[in-house]
mmCIF file of C-alpha atoms in Angstrom:
data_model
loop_
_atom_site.group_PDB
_atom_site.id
_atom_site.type_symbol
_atom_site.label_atom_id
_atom_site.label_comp_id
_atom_site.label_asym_id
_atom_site.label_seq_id
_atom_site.Cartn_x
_atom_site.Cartn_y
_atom_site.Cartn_z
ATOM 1 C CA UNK A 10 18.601 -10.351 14.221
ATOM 2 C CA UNK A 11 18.405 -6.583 15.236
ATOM 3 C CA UNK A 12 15.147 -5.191 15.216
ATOM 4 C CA UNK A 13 14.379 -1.135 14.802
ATOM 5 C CA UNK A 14 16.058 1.079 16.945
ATOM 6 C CA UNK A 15 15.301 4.530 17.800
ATOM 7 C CA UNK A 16 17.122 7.222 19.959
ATOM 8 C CA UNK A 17 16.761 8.959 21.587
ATOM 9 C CA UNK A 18 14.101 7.312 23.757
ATOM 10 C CA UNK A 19 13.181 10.357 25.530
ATOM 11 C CA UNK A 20 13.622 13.762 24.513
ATOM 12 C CA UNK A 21 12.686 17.147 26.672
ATOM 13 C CA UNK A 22 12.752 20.199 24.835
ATOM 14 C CA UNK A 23 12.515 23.515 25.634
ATOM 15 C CA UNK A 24 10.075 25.513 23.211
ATOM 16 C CA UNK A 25 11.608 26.833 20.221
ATOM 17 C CA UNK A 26 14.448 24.519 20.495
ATOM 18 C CA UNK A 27 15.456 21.977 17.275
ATOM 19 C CA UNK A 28 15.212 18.339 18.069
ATOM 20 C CA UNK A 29 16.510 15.244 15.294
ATOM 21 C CA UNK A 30 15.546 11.995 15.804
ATOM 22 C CA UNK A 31 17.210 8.997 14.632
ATOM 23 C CA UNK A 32 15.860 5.460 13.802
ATOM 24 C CA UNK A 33 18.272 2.669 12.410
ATOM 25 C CA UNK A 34 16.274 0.392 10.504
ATOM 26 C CA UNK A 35 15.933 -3.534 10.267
ATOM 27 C CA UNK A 36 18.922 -3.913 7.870
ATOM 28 C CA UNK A 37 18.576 -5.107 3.935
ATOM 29 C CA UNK A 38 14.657 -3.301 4.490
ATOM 30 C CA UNK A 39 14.333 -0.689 1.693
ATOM 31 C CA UNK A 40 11.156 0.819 3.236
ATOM 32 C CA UNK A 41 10.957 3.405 6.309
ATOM 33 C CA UNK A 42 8.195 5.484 7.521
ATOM 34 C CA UNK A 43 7.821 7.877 10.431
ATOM 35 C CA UNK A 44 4.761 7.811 12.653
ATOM 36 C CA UNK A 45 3.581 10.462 15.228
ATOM 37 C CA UNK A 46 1.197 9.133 18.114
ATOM 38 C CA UNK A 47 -0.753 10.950 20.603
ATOM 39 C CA UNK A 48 -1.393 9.632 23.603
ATOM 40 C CA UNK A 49 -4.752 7.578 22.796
ATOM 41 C CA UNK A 50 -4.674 8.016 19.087
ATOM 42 C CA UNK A 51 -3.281 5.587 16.472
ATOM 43 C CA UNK A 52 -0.060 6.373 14.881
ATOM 44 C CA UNK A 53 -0.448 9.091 12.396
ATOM 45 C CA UNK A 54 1.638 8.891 8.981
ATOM 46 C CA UNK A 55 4.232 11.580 8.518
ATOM 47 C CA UNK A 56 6.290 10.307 5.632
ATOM 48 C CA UNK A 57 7.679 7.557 3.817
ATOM 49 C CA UNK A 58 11.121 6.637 1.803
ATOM 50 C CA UNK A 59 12.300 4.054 -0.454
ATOM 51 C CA UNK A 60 16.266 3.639 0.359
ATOM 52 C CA UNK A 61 16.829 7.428 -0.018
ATOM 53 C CA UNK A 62 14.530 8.827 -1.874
ATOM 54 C CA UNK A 63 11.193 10.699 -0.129
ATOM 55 C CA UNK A 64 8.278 8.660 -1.831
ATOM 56 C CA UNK A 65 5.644 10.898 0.751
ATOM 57 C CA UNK A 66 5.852 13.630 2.669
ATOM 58 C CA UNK A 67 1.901 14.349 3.198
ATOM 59 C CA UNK A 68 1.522 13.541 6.256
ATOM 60 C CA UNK A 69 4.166 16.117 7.520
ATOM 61 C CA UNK A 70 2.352 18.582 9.724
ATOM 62 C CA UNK A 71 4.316 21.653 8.834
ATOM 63 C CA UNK A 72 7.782 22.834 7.314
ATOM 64 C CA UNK A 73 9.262 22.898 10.675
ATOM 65 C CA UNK A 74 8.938 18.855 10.238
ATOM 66 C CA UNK A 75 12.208 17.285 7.825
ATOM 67 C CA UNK A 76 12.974 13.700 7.707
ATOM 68 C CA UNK A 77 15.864 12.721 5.585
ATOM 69 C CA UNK A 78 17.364 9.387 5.057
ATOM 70 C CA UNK A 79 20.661 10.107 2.702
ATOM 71 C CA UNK A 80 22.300 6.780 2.252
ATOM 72 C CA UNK A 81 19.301 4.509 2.159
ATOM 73 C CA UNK A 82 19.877 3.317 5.845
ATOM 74 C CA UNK A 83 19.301 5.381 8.937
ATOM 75 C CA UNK A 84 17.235 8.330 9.115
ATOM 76 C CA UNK A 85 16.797 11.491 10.831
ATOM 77 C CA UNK A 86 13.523 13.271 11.499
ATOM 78 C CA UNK A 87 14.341 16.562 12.614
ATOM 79 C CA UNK A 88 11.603 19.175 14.089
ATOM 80 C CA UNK A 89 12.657 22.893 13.915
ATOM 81 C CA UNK A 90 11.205 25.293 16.544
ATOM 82 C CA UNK A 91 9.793 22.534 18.761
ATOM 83 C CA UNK A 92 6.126 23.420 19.793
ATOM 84 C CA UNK A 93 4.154 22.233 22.653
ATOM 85 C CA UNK A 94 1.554 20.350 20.363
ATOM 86 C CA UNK A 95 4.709 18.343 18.751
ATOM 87 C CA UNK A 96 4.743 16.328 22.064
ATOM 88 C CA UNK A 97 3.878 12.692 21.198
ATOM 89 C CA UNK A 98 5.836 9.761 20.394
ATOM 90 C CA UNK A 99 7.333 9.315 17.563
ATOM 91 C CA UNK A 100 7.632 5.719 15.738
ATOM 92 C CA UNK A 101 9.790 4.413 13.023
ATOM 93 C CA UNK A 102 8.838 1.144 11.480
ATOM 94 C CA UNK A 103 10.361 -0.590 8.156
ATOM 95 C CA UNK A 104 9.917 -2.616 5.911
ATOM 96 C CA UNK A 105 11.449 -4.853 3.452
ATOM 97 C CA UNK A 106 9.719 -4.017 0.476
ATOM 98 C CA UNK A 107 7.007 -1.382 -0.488
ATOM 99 C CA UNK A 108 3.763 0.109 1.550
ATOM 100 C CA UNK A 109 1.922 -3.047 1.286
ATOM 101 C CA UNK A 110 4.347 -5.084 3.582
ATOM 102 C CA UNK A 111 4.423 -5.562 6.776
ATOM 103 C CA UNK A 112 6.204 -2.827 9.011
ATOM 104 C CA UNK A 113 8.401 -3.466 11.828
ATOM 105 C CA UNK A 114 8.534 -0.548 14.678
ATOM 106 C CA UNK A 115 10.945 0.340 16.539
ATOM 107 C CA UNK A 116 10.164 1.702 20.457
ATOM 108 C CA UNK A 117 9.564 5.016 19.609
ATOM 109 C CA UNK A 118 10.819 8.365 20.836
ATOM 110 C CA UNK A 119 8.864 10.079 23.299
ATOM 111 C CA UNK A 120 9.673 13.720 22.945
ATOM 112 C CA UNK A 121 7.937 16.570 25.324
ATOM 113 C CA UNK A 122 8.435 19.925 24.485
ATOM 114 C CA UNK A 123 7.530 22.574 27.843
ATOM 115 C CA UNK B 20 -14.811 11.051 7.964
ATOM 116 C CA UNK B 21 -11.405 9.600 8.781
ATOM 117 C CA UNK B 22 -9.958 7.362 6.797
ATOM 118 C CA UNK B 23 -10.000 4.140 9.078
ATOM 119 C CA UNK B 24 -12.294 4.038 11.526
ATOM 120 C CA UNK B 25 -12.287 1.595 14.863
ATOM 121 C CA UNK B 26 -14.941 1.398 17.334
ATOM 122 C CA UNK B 27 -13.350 3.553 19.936
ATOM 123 C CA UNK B 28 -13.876 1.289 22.969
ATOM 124 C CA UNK B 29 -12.939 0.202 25.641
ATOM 125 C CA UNK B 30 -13.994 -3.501 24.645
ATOM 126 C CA UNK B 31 -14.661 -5.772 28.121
ATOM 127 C CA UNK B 32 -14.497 -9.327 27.371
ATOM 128 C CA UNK B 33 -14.501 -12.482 30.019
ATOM 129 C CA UNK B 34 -11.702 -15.107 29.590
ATOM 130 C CA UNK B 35 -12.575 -17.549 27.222
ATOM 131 C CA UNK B 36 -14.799 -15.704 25.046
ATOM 132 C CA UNK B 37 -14.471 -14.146 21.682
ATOM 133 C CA UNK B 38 -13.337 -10.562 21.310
ATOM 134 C CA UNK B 39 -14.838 -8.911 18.356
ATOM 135 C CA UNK B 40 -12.878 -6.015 16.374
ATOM 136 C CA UNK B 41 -14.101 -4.252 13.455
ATOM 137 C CA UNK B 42 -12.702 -1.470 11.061
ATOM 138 C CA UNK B 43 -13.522 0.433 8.327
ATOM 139 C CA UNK B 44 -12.270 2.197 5.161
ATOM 140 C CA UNK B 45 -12.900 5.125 2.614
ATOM 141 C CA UNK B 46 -10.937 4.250 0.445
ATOM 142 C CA UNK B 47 -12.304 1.706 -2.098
ATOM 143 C CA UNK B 48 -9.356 1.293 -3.685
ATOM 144 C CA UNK B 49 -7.415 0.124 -0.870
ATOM 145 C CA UNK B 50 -5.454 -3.637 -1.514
ATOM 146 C CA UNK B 51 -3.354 -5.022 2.173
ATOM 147 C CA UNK B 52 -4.732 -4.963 5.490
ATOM 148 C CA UNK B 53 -3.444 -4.983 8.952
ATOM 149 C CA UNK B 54 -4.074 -5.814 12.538
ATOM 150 C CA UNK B 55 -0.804 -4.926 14.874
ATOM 151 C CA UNK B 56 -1.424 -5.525 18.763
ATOM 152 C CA UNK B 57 0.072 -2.170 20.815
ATOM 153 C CA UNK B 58 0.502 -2.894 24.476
ATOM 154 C CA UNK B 59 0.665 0.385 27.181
ATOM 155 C CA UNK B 60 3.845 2.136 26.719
ATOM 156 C CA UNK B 61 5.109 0.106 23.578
ATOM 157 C CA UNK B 62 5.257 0.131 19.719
ATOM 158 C CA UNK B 63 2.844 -1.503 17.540
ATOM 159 C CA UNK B 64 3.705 -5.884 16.952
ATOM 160 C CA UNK B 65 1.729 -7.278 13.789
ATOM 161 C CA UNK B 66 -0.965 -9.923 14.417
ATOM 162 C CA UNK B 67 -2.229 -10.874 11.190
ATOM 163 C CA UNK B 68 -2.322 -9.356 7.772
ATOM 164 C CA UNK B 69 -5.228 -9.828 5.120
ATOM 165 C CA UNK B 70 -5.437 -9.016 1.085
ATOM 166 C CA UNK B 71 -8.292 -11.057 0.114
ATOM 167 C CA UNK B 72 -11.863 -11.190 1.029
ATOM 168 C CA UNK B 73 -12.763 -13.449 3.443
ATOM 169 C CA UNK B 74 -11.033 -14.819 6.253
ATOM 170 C CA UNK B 75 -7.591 -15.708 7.373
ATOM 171 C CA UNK B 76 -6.897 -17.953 10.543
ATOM 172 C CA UNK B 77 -4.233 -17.764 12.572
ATOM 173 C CA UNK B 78 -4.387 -19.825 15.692
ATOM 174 C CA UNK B 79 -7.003 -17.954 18.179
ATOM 175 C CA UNK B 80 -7.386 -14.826 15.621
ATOM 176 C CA UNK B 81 -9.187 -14.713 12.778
ATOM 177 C CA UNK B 82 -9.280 -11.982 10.137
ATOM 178 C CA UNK B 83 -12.133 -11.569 7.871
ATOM 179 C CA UNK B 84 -11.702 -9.253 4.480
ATOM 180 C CA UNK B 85 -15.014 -7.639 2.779
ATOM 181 C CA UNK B 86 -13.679 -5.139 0.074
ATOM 182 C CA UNK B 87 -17.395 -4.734 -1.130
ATOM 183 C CA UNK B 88 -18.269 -3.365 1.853
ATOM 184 C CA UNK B 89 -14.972 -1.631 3.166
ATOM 185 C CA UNK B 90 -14.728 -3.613 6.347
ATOM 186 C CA UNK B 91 -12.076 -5.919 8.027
ATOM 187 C CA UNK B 92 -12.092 -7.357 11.622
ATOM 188 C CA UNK B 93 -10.846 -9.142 14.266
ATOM 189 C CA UNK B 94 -11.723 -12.130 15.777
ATOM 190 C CA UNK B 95 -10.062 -13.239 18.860
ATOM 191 C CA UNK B 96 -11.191 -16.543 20.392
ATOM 192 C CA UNK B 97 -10.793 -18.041 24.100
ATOM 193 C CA UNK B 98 -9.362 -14.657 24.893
ATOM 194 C CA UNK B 99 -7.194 -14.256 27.619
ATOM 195 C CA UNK B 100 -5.871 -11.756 30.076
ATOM 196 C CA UNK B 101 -2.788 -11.540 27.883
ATOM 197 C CA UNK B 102 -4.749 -10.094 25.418
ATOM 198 C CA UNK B 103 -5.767 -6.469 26.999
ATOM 199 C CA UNK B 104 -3.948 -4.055 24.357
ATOM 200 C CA UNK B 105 -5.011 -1.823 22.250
ATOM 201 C CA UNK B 106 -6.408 -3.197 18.644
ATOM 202 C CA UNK B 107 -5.110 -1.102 15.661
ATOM 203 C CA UNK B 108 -6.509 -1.336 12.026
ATOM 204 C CA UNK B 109 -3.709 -0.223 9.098
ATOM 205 C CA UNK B 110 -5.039 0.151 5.656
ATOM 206 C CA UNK B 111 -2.139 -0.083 2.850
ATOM 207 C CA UNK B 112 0.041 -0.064 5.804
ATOM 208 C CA UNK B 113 0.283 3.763 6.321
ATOM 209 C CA UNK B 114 -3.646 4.490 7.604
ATOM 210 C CA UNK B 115 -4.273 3.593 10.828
ATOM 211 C CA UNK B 116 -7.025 4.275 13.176
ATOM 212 C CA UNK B 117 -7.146 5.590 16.569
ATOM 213 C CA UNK B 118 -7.413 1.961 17.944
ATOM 214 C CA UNK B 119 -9.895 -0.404 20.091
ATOM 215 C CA UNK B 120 -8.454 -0.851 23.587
ATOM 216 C CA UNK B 121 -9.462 -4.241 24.557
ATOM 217 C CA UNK B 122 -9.657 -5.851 28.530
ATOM 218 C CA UNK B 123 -9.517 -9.467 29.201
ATOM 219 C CA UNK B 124 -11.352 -9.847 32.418
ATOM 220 C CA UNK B 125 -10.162 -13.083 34.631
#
């Protein structure tokens, strides 16, 4: 079956400009969670949902950062007023039940903002 | 203190011997455990997961659970060049540290 999918998979962005990304998840999972990575780091939570609703949003680094995911499906992580330290790639992985399953990731989005 | 922590690396094996991971946790509390391989330039693929002490085989990997102590690891055995990726460590799926880049030298 389809895996996670993701897209763009490249994104350039001119400082100050608005970026949404999509991620279309493995379908019948309930779970999806957004990841930010840094070139060297480990993928760094951002926020989680159950079908629609926004279980955690901690890991959000600002307000500029939304993530919404209205009909339980696909969801859209938008960053407002793109900054240069936003460059990274960004990962969505699901999962079929809760936080204590095992996550599938899509290939990421690998967004550069000059 | 993060809240995983992974020997940084980079970990320099020979083919054929064992690769040794290890990981630790703050938070005590903490129930399901993860190892996901990450190859250059790609997402994250799951190797094993763990939610009991002790250890958990799966073919040439083996992870090993101690709650008491906050630590889970990664054993990889006959390693081969196949298996030079970077090593990440998820606690309740959503903590993850920075990783343990591993080289499989022929």
């Amino acid at each position: 079956g389809a895996g996670v999918s993701q897209s763009p998979r490249y994104k350039v962005a001119k400082r100050g400009q608005d970026v949404a990304l999509r991620c279309d998840p493995i379908s019948g999972h309930v779970s999806l969670f957004w990841y930010q990575q840094a070139l060297g780091q480990g993928p760094e939570f951002l926020t989680y949902f159950q079908n629609e609703a926004q279980l955690d949003k901690s890991g959000l680094p600002s307000d500029r950062f939304f993530a919404e995911r209205p009909e339980g499906s696909v969801s859209t992580l938008k960053i407002q007023r793109t900054q240069q330290e936003d460059s990274a790639v960004y990962l969505c992985a699901s999962s079929l039940a809760g936080v204590g399953e095992t996550q599938y990731f899509g290939p990421g989005t690998r967004l550069l903002v000059l | 203190q993060k809240e995983v922590e992974q020997n940084s690396g980079p970990l320099s094996v020979p083919e054929g011997a064992i690769a040794s991971l290890n990981c630790t946790y703050s938070d005590r509390g903490s129930q399901s455990f993860f190892w996901y391989r990450q190859y250059s330039g790609k997402s994250p693929e799951l190797i094993m997961s763990i939610y009991s002490n002790g250890d958990k085989e799966d073919g040439r990997f083996t992870a090993q659970l101690n709650k008491a102590s906050q630590y889970v690891s990664l054993l990889i055995r006959d390693s081969q060049p196949s298996d030079s990726a970077t090593y990440l460590c998820a606690v309740e799926g959503m903590r993850f540290g920075a990783g343990t880049r591993l080289t499989v030298k022929p």
